[in-house]
Coordinates of C-alpha atoms and ligand atoms in Angstrom, one line a residue:
M1 CA -20.1 54.2 -24.5
S2 CA -16.6 53.0 -25.4
D3 CA -16.0 50.1 -27.8
K4 CA -12.5 48.3 -27.9
Y5 CA -10.8 46.8 -31.0
D6 CA -7.6 45.1 -31.8
V7 CA -7.3 47.2 -34.9
V8 CA -9.3 50.3 -36.2
I9 CA -8.8 51.3 -39.7
I10 CA -9.8 54.7 -41.1
G11 CA -10.8 54.6 -44.6
S12 CA -12.2 51.7 -46.7
G13 CA -10.4 52.3 -50.0
P14 CA -8.3 49.4 -51.3
A15 CA -5.7 50.1 -48.8
G16 CA -8.0 50.2 -45.7
Y17 CA -10.5 47.4 -46.6
V18 CA -7.7 44.9 -47.6
A19 CA -6.2 45.6 -44.3
A20 CA -9.4 45.1 -42.4
I21 CA -10.2 41.8 -44.1
R22 CA -6.6 40.5 -43.4
A23 CA -6.5 41.5 -39.9
A24 CA -9.9 39.9 -39.3
Q25 CA -8.6 36.7 -41.1
L26 CA -5.8 36.5 -38.7
G27 CA -8.2 36.6 -35.7
L28 CA -8.0 40.3 -34.7
K29 CA -11.0 42.2 -33.8
A30 CA -11.2 44.8 -36.6
A31 CA -13.4 47.8 -37.3
C32 CA -13.4 50.0 -40.5
I33 CA -14.5 53.6 -40.4
E34 CA -15.8 55.2 -43.7
K35 CA -17.4 58.5 -44.2
W36 CA -18.2 58.2 -48.0
L37 CA -21.9 58.6 -48.9
D38 CA -23.2 57.7 -52.3
S39 CA -25.5 60.0 -54.3
D40 CA -28.5 58.6 -52.3
G41 CA -26.9 59.2 -49.0
N42 CA -26.0 55.7 -48.2
S43 CA -22.8 54.8 -46.7
R44 CA -20.3 53.6 -49.4
L45 CA -17.2 51.3 -49.0
G46 CA -14.3 51.0 -51.5
G47 CA -12.9 54.5 -51.6
T48 CA -11.6 56.4 -54.5
C49 CA -10.6 53.2 -56.4
L50 CA -14.0 51.5 -56.5
N51 CA -16.3 54.6 -56.5
V52 CA -14.5 57.3 -58.7
G53 CA -11.1 55.6 -59.8
C54 CA -9.8 52.4 -61.2
I55 CA -13.1 50.5 -61.6
P56 CA -15.5 53.1 -63.1
S57 CA -12.6 54.5 -65.4
K58 CA -11.9 51.1 -66.7
A59 CA -15.5 50.5 -67.3
L60 CA -15.6 53.5 -69.4
L61 CA -12.4 52.7 -71.0
D62 CA -13.8 49.3 -72.0
S63 CA -17.2 50.5 -73.2
S64 CA -15.5 53.4 -75.3
Y65 CA -13.0 51.2 -76.9
K66 CA -15.8 48.7 -77.9
Y67 CA -17.7 51.6 -79.5
Y68 CA -14.4 52.9 -81.3
E69 CA -13.7 49.3 -82.4
A70 CA -17.3 49.0 -83.8
A71 CA -17.4 52.5 -85.4
A72 CA -13.9 52.6 -86.9
K73 CA -11.7 49.5 -86.3
L74 CA -13.4 46.4 -87.6
D75 CA -13.4 47.0 -91.4
V76 CA -9.9 45.5 -91.7
H77 CA -11.5 42.1 -90.3
G78 CA -14.0 42.4 -93.1
I79 CA -16.8 43.4 -90.6
K80 CA -18.7 46.4 -91.7
I81 CA -21.0 47.9 -89.0
K82 CA -23.0 50.9 -90.4
G83 CA -24.6 53.5 -88.2
A84 CA -22.9 52.3 -84.8
E85 CA -24.4 54.5 -82.2
L86 CA -23.3 55.5 -78.8
D87 CA -25.9 55.7 -75.9
V88 CA -23.8 57.7 -73.3
P89 CA -26.4 57.5 -70.5
A90 CA -26.5 53.8 -71.0
M91 CA -22.7 53.6 -71.0
I92 CA -22.4 55.7 -67.6
A93 CA -25.4 53.6 -66.1
R94 CA -23.5 50.2 -66.8
K95 CA -20.5 51.6 -65.1
K96 CA -22.6 52.6 -62.0
K97 CA -24.0 49.2 -61.9
I98 CA -20.6 47.7 -61.9
V99 CA -19.6 50.0 -59.0
D100 CA -22.7 49.3 -57.1
Q101 CA -22.0 45.6 -57.4
F102 CA -18.6 45.8 -56.1
A103 CA -19.4 48.0 -53.2
G104 CA -22.0 45.5 -52.1
G105 CA -19.2 42.9 -52.6
I106 CA -16.9 44.6 -50.0
A107 CA -19.8 44.8 -47.5
T108 CA -20.3 41.0 -47.8
L109 CA -16.7 40.3 -47.4
F110 CA -16.7 42.4 -44.4
K111 CA -19.5 40.3 -43.0
A112 CA -18.1 37.1 -44.0
N113 CA -14.7 38.0 -42.2
G114 CA -16.2 39.6 -39.3
V115 CA -15.0 43.1 -39.8
T116 CA -17.2 45.8 -38.2
P117 CA -17.9 48.6 -40.6
L118 CA -18.4 52.0 -38.8
V119 CA -20.1 54.9 -40.7
G120 CA -18.7 58.4 -40.2
T121 CA -15.6 60.5 -40.0
G122 CA -12.5 59.2 -37.8
K123 CA -9.9 61.2 -36.0
V124 CA -6.8 59.7 -34.4
L125 CA -6.7 61.0 -30.8
A126 CA -3.9 60.6 -28.3
G127 CA -3.8 57.5 -26.1
H128 CA -4.9 55.0 -28.9
K129 CA -8.4 56.4 -29.3
V130 CA -10.3 57.1 -32.3
E131 CA -13.1 59.8 -32.4
L132 CA -16.0 58.7 -34.7
T133 CA -18.3 61.5 -35.8
G134 CA -21.5 60.1 -37.4
H135 CA -23.3 61.9 -40.3
A136 CA -25.9 63.4 -38.0
G137 CA -22.9 64.8 -35.9
E138 CA -23.1 62.3 -33.0
V139 CA -19.6 61.5 -31.5
S140 CA -18.3 58.3 -30.0
I141 CA -14.8 57.3 -28.8
I142 CA -13.3 54.0 -29.8
D143 CA -10.3 52.3 -28.0
A144 CA -7.9 50.7 -30.4
D145 CA -5.0 48.6 -29.7
H146 CA -3.7 49.4 -33.3
I147 CA -4.6 52.1 -35.7
I148 CA -4.3 52.1 -39.4
I149 CA -4.8 55.3 -41.2
A150 CA -5.9 54.7 -44.8
S151 CA -7.5 58.0 -45.7
G152 CA -6.5 58.2 -49.2
S153 CA -6.2 61.0 -51.6
V154 CA -8.4 63.6 -53.4
P155 CA -7.9 65.3 -56.9
M156 CA -5.5 68.2 -56.7
E157 CA -7.0 71.7 -57.7
I158 CA -5.2 74.5 -59.4
P159 CA -6.3 78.0 -58.8
P160 CA -6.5 78.9 -62.5
A161 CA -9.2 76.4 -63.1
P162 CA -11.7 75.9 -60.1
I163 CA -13.8 72.9 -60.4
D164 CA -17.6 73.4 -60.8
N165 CA -18.2 69.8 -62.0
E166 CA -20.5 71.5 -64.8
L167 CA -18.1 72.8 -67.2
I168 CA -14.7 72.5 -65.3
L169 CA -14.6 68.8 -64.1
D170 CA -12.4 66.8 -61.7
S171 CA -11.7 63.1 -62.6
A172 CA -15.0 62.0 -60.8
G173 CA -17.0 64.6 -62.8
A174 CA -15.3 63.2 -66.0
L175 CA -16.9 60.0 -65.3
E176 CA -20.4 61.2 -65.1
L177 CA -20.7 63.1 -68.5
Q178 CA -24.1 62.4 -69.9
E179 CA -23.2 63.6 -73.5
V180 CA -20.0 63.6 -75.6
P181 CA -18.4 67.1 -75.4
G182 CA -17.7 68.4 -78.9
R183 CA -14.3 69.8 -77.8
L184 CA -12.7 68.7 -74.7
G185 CA -9.7 70.2 -72.9
V186 CA -7.7 68.2 -70.5
I187 CA -5.2 69.8 -68.1
G188 CA -2.3 67.4 -67.3
A189 CA -1.3 64.5 -69.6
G190 CA -0.5 62.2 -66.8
V191 CA -1.9 58.9 -66.0
I192 CA -5.6 60.0 -65.3
G193 CA -5.6 62.8 -67.9
L194 CA -4.6 60.2 -70.6
E195 CA -7.1 57.7 -69.6
L196 CA -10.1 60.1 -69.3
G197 CA -9.0 61.9 -72.6
S198 CA -8.8 58.4 -74.3
V199 CA -12.5 57.7 -73.2
W200 CA -13.9 60.7 -74.6
N201 CA -11.7 60.9 -77.7
R202 CA -12.9 57.4 -78.6
C203 CA -16.6 58.6 -78.2
G204 CA -16.0 61.4 -80.6
S205 CA -14.7 64.5 -78.8
E206 CA -12.0 66.6 -80.2
V207 CA -9.4 66.3 -77.3
V208 CA -6.6 68.7 -76.5
M209 CA -4.3 67.8 -73.6
L210 CA -2.5 70.7 -72.1
E211 CA 0.8 69.5 -70.2
A212 CA 3.0 71.9 -68.4
L213 CA 6.0 69.7 -68.7
E214 CA 8.2 69.4 -71.8
E215 CA 8.7 65.7 -71.3
F216 CA 5.8 63.2 -71.9
L217 CA 5.3 60.6 -69.0
P218 CA 8.9 61.3 -67.4
M219 CA 8.3 58.4 -64.9
M220 CA 8.2 55.9 -67.9
D221 CA 11.1 54.6 -69.8
V222 CA 12.1 57.1 -72.4
L223 CA 11.6 54.8 -75.4
I224 CA 8.2 53.6 -74.3
A225 CA 7.0 57.2 -73.6
K226 CA 8.1 58.3 -77.0
E227 CA 6.4 55.4 -78.8
S228 CA 3.1 55.9 -76.5
K229 CA 2.9 59.6 -77.5
K230 CA 3.2 58.8 -81.2
I231 CA 0.4 56.0 -80.9
L232 CA -1.8 58.2 -78.8
T233 CA -1.5 61.2 -81.2
K234 CA -2.1 59.1 -84.1
Q235 CA -5.5 58.2 -82.4
G236 CA -6.5 61.9 -82.2
L237 CA -5.4 63.1 -78.8
E238 CA -3.7 66.4 -79.4
I239 CA -1.1 66.4 -76.7
R240 CA 0.6 69.9 -76.2
M241 CA 3.7 69.7 -74.1
G242 CA 5.2 72.8 -72.4
A243 CA 1.8 74.3 -72.0
R244 CA 1.0 75.6 -68.6
V245 CA -2.5 76.7 -68.0
T246 CA -2.8 80.0 -66.3
H247 CA -6.4 80.9 -66.5
A248 CA -9.9 79.3 -67.1
E249 CA -13.0 81.3 -67.5
I250 CA -16.8 80.4 -68.3
K251 CA -17.9 82.4 -71.2
K252 CA -21.3 81.9 -73.0
G253 CA -21.6 78.3 -71.7
K254 CA -18.0 77.3 -72.8
V255 CA -14.7 77.3 -71.0
E256 CA -12.0 79.6 -72.4
V257 CA -8.5 78.4 -71.2
S258 CA -5.3 80.5 -71.3
F259 CA -2.0 78.9 -71.2
S260 CA 1.6 79.8 -72.0
T261 CA 4.2 77.9 -74.0
A262 CA 7.7 78.7 -75.1
D263 CA 6.0 80.7 -78.1
G264 CA 3.9 82.9 -75.8
E265 CA 0.3 83.2 -74.5
H266 CA -2.6 81.2 -76.1
T267 CA -6.3 80.6 -75.6
E268 CA -8.6 77.7 -76.5
V269 CA -12.1 77.5 -76.1
F270 CA -13.8 74.0 -75.0
D271 CA -17.1 72.6 -74.3
K272 CA -15.8 71.0 -71.1
L273 CA -12.5 71.0 -69.3
I274 CA -11.1 68.2 -67.3
V275 CA -8.5 69.1 -64.5
A276 CA -6.2 66.1 -64.1
V277 CA -3.1 67.6 -62.5
G278 CA -2.5 64.8 -60.0
R279 CA -3.8 64.0 -56.5
R280 CA -2.8 65.1 -52.9
P281 CA -3.1 63.1 -49.6
L282 CA -6.2 63.3 -47.6
S283 CA -4.9 64.1 -44.1
E284 CA -6.5 67.3 -42.9
N285 CA -8.7 67.0 -39.7
L286 CA -7.4 63.5 -39.2
L287 CA -5.1 63.8 -36.4
A288 CA -5.5 65.4 -32.9
P289 CA -2.4 67.7 -32.3
D290 CA -1.2 65.4 -29.6
S291 CA -1.7 61.9 -31.8
G292 CA 2.0 61.7 -32.3
V293 CA 1.6 61.1 -35.9
T294 CA 3.5 63.5 -38.2
M295 CA 3.3 64.4 -41.8
D296 CA 5.3 66.5 -44.3
E297 CA 4.4 69.9 -45.8
R298 CA 2.3 68.4 -48.6
G299 CA 0.2 66.2 -46.1
F300 CA 1.9 62.7 -46.6
I301 CA 2.0 61.1 -43.2
F302 CA 5.5 60.1 -42.4
V303 CA 6.0 56.2 -42.3
N304 CA 9.0 53.9 -42.4
D305 CA 9.3 50.8 -44.8
Y306 CA 6.8 48.9 -42.6
C307 CA 4.3 51.8 -42.8
E308 CA 4.8 52.5 -39.1
T309 CA 4.2 56.1 -38.2
E310 CA 6.1 57.9 -35.5
A311 CA 3.6 57.1 -33.0
P312 CA 3.8 53.3 -31.6
R313 CA 1.1 51.0 -32.9
I314 CA -0.3 53.7 -35.4
Y315 CA 0.3 52.9 -39.2
A316 CA -0.5 54.5 -42.4
V317 CA -1.0 53.0 -45.8
G318 CA -2.0 53.7 -49.4
D319 CA -2.2 57.1 -51.1
V320 CA -1.8 59.0 -47.8
V321 CA 1.9 57.9 -47.5
R322 CA 4.8 58.1 -49.8
G323 CA 5.2 56.1 -52.9
P324 CA 3.0 55.7 -56.2
M325 CA -0.5 56.4 -55.7
L326 CA -1.7 52.9 -56.8
A327 CA -4.4 50.9 -55.6
H328 CA -2.4 47.5 -55.3
K329 CA 0.6 49.4 -53.6
G330 CA -1.9 50.4 -50.9
S331 CA -3.5 47.0 -50.6
E332 CA -0.2 45.3 -50.1
E333 CA 0.7 47.8 -47.4
G334 CA -2.5 47.0 -45.8
V335 CA -1.8 43.3 -45.8
M336 CA 1.8 43.9 -44.6
V337 CA 0.6 46.0 -41.6
A338 CA -2.2 43.6 -40.7
E339 CA 0.2 40.7 -40.8
R340 CA 2.9 42.6 -38.7
I341 CA 0.1 43.5 -36.2
A342 CA -0.8 39.8 -35.8
G343 CA 3.0 39.1 -35.2
K344 CA 4.0 37.9 -38.6
H345 CA 7.4 39.1 -40.1
A346 CA 5.8 40.6 -43.3
Q347 CA 7.4 43.1 -45.5
L348 CA 6.8 44.5 -49.0
N349 CA 9.1 44.6 -52.0
Y350 CA 8.7 48.3 -53.2
D351 CA 11.0 47.6 -56.2
T352 CA 8.6 45.3 -58.0
I353 CA 5.3 47.4 -57.9
P354 CA 3.9 47.5 -61.5
S355 CA 2.2 50.7 -62.9
V356 CA -0.3 50.8 -65.8
I357 CA -1.9 53.3 -67.8
Y358 CA -5.0 51.9 -69.6
T359 CA -5.0 53.6 -72.8
H360 CA -5.0 51.5 -75.9
P361 CA -2.5 49.9 -76.3
E362 CA -1.9 49.9 -72.5
I363 CA 1.4 51.3 -71.1
A364 CA 2.8 49.2 -68.3
A365 CA 6.2 49.1 -66.4
V366 CA 8.0 47.5 -63.4
G367 CA 11.4 48.2 -62.1
K368 CA 13.9 50.7 -63.3
T369 CA 13.9 52.7 -66.5
E370 CA 16.8 53.0 -68.8
Q371 CA 17.3 56.7 -67.8
Q372 CA 17.3 55.8 -64.1
L373 CA 20.0 53.1 -64.6
K374 CA 22.1 55.6 -66.4
A375 CA 21.6 58.1 -63.7
E376 CA 22.6 55.6 -61.1
G377 CA 25.6 54.4 -63.0
V378 CA 24.4 51.0 -63.2
A379 CA 26.0 48.8 -66.0
Y380 CA 23.0 47.3 -68.0
K381 CA 22.0 45.6 -71.1
S382 CA 18.7 45.9 -72.9
G383 CA 16.6 43.8 -75.3
M384 CA 13.5 44.9 -77.4
F385 CA 10.8 43.2 -79.2
P386 CA 8.1 45.1 -81.4
F387 CA 4.7 43.7 -81.5
A388 CA 4.8 44.2 -85.3
A389 CA 6.9 41.0 -85.3
S390 CA 4.2 39.0 -83.1
G391 CA 2.0 36.8 -85.0
R392 CA -0.7 36.9 -82.3
A393 CA -0.7 40.7 -82.2
L394 CA -0.8 40.9 -86.1
A395 CA -3.6 38.3 -86.1
A396 CA -5.6 40.7 -83.8
N397 CA -4.8 43.8 -85.8
D398 CA -3.2 45.1 -82.6
A399 CA 0.4 45.3 -83.3
E400 CA 1.5 48.7 -82.1
G401 CA 4.2 49.1 -79.6
M402 CA 6.9 47.0 -78.1
V403 CA 8.5 45.3 -75.1
K404 CA 11.7 46.5 -73.6
M405 CA 13.7 44.6 -71.0
L406 CA 16.6 45.8 -68.9
A407 CA 19.0 43.5 -67.0
D408 CA 22.1 43.8 -65.1
A409 CA 25.3 43.8 -67.5
E410 CA 27.2 41.3 -65.2
S411 CA 24.6 39.1 -63.3
D412 CA 21.8 39.2 -66.1
R413 CA 19.3 39.7 -63.4
I414 CA 16.2 41.6 -64.7
L415 CA 16.1 45.3 -63.7
G416 CA 13.1 46.5 -65.4
C417 CA 10.4 45.8 -68.1
H418 CA 8.5 48.4 -69.9
I419 CA 5.8 47.7 -72.5
V420 CA 3.5 49.7 -74.6
G421 CA 1.3 47.3 -76.5
P422 CA -1.9 44.9 -76.3
S423 CA -2.5 43.7 -72.9
A424 CA 0.6 45.4 -71.5
A425 CA -0.9 45.3 -68.0
D426 CA -1.2 41.6 -67.9
L427 CA 2.1 41.0 -69.8
V428 CA 4.2 43.0 -67.4
Q429 CA 2.9 41.0 -64.5
Q430 CA 4.9 38.0 -65.8
I431 CA 7.9 40.1 -65.2
V432 CA 6.8 41.3 -61.9
I433 CA 6.7 37.6 -60.9
A434 CA 10.2 36.8 -62.4
M435 CA 11.7 39.9 -60.6
E436 CA 10.1 38.8 -57.3
F437 CA 11.9 35.6 -57.7
G438 CA 15.3 37.2 -58.7
A439 CA 15.2 35.9 -62.3
S440 CA 17.7 36.7 -65.1
A441 CA 16.7 37.5 -68.6
E442 CA 18.2 34.1 -69.5
D443 CA 15.7 32.5 -67.2
I444 CA 12.9 34.0 -69.2
G445 CA 14.7 33.2 -72.4
L446 CA 14.8 29.5 -71.2
T447 CA 11.1 29.3 -70.4
V448 CA 8.7 27.9 -73.0
F449 CA 6.0 30.4 -74.0
G450 CA 2.9 29.2 -75.8
H451 CA 2.4 29.9 -79.4
P452 CA 0.9 32.2 -80.7
T453 CA 0.6 34.4 -77.7
L454 CA 1.3 38.1 -76.9
S455 CA 3.4 36.8 -74.2
E456 CA 6.1 35.6 -76.8
A457 CA 7.0 39.3 -77.2
V458 CA 8.2 39.2 -73.5
H459 CA 10.1 36.0 -74.2
E460 CA 11.8 37.5 -77.4
A461 CA 12.6 40.8 -75.6
A462 CA 14.5 38.4 -73.0
L463 CA 16.3 36.6 -75.7
A464 CA 17.1 40.0 -77.2
V465 CA 18.9 41.0 -74.0
G466 CA 21.3 38.1 -74.6
G467 CA 21.4 39.0 -78.4
H468 CA 19.7 36.1 -79.7
A469 CA 16.0 36.9 -80.5
I470 CA 14.6 34.7 -83.1
H471 CA 11.9 36.7 -84.9
V472 CA 13.8 40.0 -85.0
A473 CA 17.3 41.1 -86.0
N474 CA 19.5 41.4 -82.9
R475 CA 21.3 44.6 -82.4
R476 CA 24.0 42.8 -80.3
K477 CA 25.2 39.5 -81.6
R478 CA 25.8 36.9 -79.0
K479 CA 26.4 33.1 -79.3
Ligands
LIG1 P1 -8.8 55.9 -51.3 O1 -9.2 54.9 -52.2 O2 -8.7 57.3 -51.6 O3 -9.8 55.5 -50.0 C1 -9.9 56.3 -48.8 C2 -11.1 56.3 -48.1 O4 -11.0 56.8 -46.9 C3 -12.2 57.0 -48.8 O5 -13.4 56.2 -48.9 C4 -12.5 58.1 -47.9 O6 -13.8 58.6 -47.8 C5 -12.1 57.6 -46.5 N1 -11.6 58.5 -45.4 C6 -10.7 59.6 -45.7 N2 -10.7 60.0 -44.5 C7 -11.6 59.6 -43.7 C8 -11.9 59.9 -42.4 N3 -11.3 60.8 -41.6 N4 -12.8 59.0 -41.7 C9 -13.5 58.2 -42.5 N5 -13.2 57.9 -43.7 C10 -12.2 58.5 -44.3 N6 -5.0 53.0 -59.1 C11 -4.5 51.8 -59.8 O7 -3.8 51.2 -59.0 N7 -5.0 51.4 -61.0 C12 -5.9 52.2 -61.8 O8 -6.3 51.8 -62.8 C13 -6.2 53.4 -61.1 N8 -7.0 54.3 -61.9 C14 -7.5 55.4 -61.3 C15 -8.3 56.2 -62.0 C16 -8.7 57.3 -61.5 C17 -9.7 58.3 -62.3 C18 -8.4 57.7 -60.3 C19 -8.8 59.0 -59.7 C20 -7.6 56.8 -59.5 C21 -7.1 55.8 -60.0 N9 -6.0 54.9 -59.3 C22 -5.7 53.7 -59.9 C23 -5.6 55.3 -58.1 C24 -6.3 54.6 -56.9 O9 -7.6 54.9 -57.1 C25 -5.8 55.0 -55.6 O10 -4.4 54.7 -55.5 C26 -6.5 54.1 -54.5 O11 -7.9 54.4 -54.4 C27 -5.9 54.6 -53.2 O12 -6.3 53.8 -52.2 P2 -6.5 54.2 -50.5 O13 -7.3 53.1 -49.8 O14 -5.1 54.6 -50.1 O15 -7.3 55.5 -50.6
LIG2 P1 -0.4 62.8 -62.7 O1 0.3 63.3 -61.6 O2 0.3 61.7 -63.5 O3 -1.7 62.6 -62.6 O4 -0.2 64.0 -63.8 C1 -0.6 65.4 -63.7 C2 0.0 66.2 -64.6 O5 -0.5 67.6 -64.7 C3 1.6 66.5 -64.5 O6 2.3 66.0 -65.5 C4 1.7 68.0 -64.3 O7 2.8 68.5 -64.8 C5 0.4 68.7 -65.0 N1 0.1 69.8 -64.7 C6 0.0 70.4 -63.4 N2 -0.4 71.7 -63.3 C7 -0.6 72.1 -64.6 C8 -1.0 73.3 -65.4 N3 -1.3 74.5 -64.7 N4 -1.1 73.3 -66.7 C9 -0.9 72.1 -67.4 N5 -0.4 70.9 -66.9 C10 -0.2 70.9 -65.4

């Protein structure tokens, strides 16, 4: 039997399911293939983001921060909590409940929009056909006018530290711990490593992060990265830069990790080890040799700015293609592709994709960093405002960090905004919108911000670009 669809999407992560819903909204007959099974063997929508990524990690970050506050941060408010206790299985069970609820939500949205979910593994064949292999091995062939590949990514593994998800965990395993490890090692002080390290540090683990690079968070603005490292170190995360892990071995129920630094070889023993060295695209066994779709040597599928592959009417979106591995980047690509298939002239502004690290305080960015502008020879001006001068941040006893804004020296157009501070993820979004509208720093300066809000720090940073911040001394004096 052969079914025919206007569009078949492979993968139901944030790139795939959003593409499917948008396509159906536009009147296209859409099907979405997903192979993920939950722990009970039931089909699961939502991909990495929902099941083992964005949502469960944020659930644990929120729970662990509440515990940390209750146990150690409220005295200053005059609130004394004696004997705050953490029930780790309850914390993990709450996370699972949220994930289950959202997975059901996507299934409901598929039903409401008329998307057909198909269970099994998809493979792109030549001639606009998709092979669907069910979990019992049954094979069917689907005809598709258009195909969207949204197969996502999986954790990268390194030979020195093979994952067993008992003692050596990947990011998914680190979301399932049932007790707080006494001493926790984390390989990789990138986005995921910092978030997972923070969760367990707040719960009481002694966390040691081993990072091969010398520079902390090189993709972030250098000032913000430096400040973030200072703050996170103060919280108890031991971050060792220039530490390359060369070997990990299980010995007497613990993990012995060898790593090299400029000083020589070292060894540390941990109760658990998290490997958070990045993610790789999931593209093996996905394409028949004559599908016409091509990929690079790392497995990223080649696409142009419109996410078109080299084969006509076959597209790829999300983590399986170039660009930052972020849920919202994939979702917007999914929307763009669905709209283009439906005949709309959609495009995506890759220059205004925000990125966030959900530590506390959060670290958030959009646009160019100061080091990028320097390297590109762009003349720029900058403004900075520390949360220590924000009434609202002080009132909340959450006044670490700063907002930094960068604007073109001539036109004053905003080129980037970088924040480490309370609610940085939401604050940076204001500048994402401003940049999308081509705003200048002066435009933000002329906008009225409510008082007292954390947003005032964004306002003041914009004023500082012009040299006339009110609540902080200006480095550059302007009229
Ligand atoms: P995925 O979410 O990986 O989904 C791909 C889906 O395709 C999977 O369900 C897979 O089973 C399915 N699939 C693959 N191949 C086939 C096939 N052949 N047939 C059928 N199905 C197939 N991003 C953020 O933006 N914000 C965050 O806060 C954030 N936190 C994260 C925290 C962690 C711990 C991790 C691991 C990631 C986090 N990310 C975050 C990254 C985010 O999860 C990914 O960028 C996002 O999930 C990518 O979406 P995607 O749809 O491209 O792929
Ligand atoms: P991210 O890509 O943001 O998830 O970060 C992953 C981090 O892991 C990068 O900063 C890498 O430098 C780091 N990394 C990769 N391999 C090793 C290793 N063997 N030892 C220590 N750090 C590593």
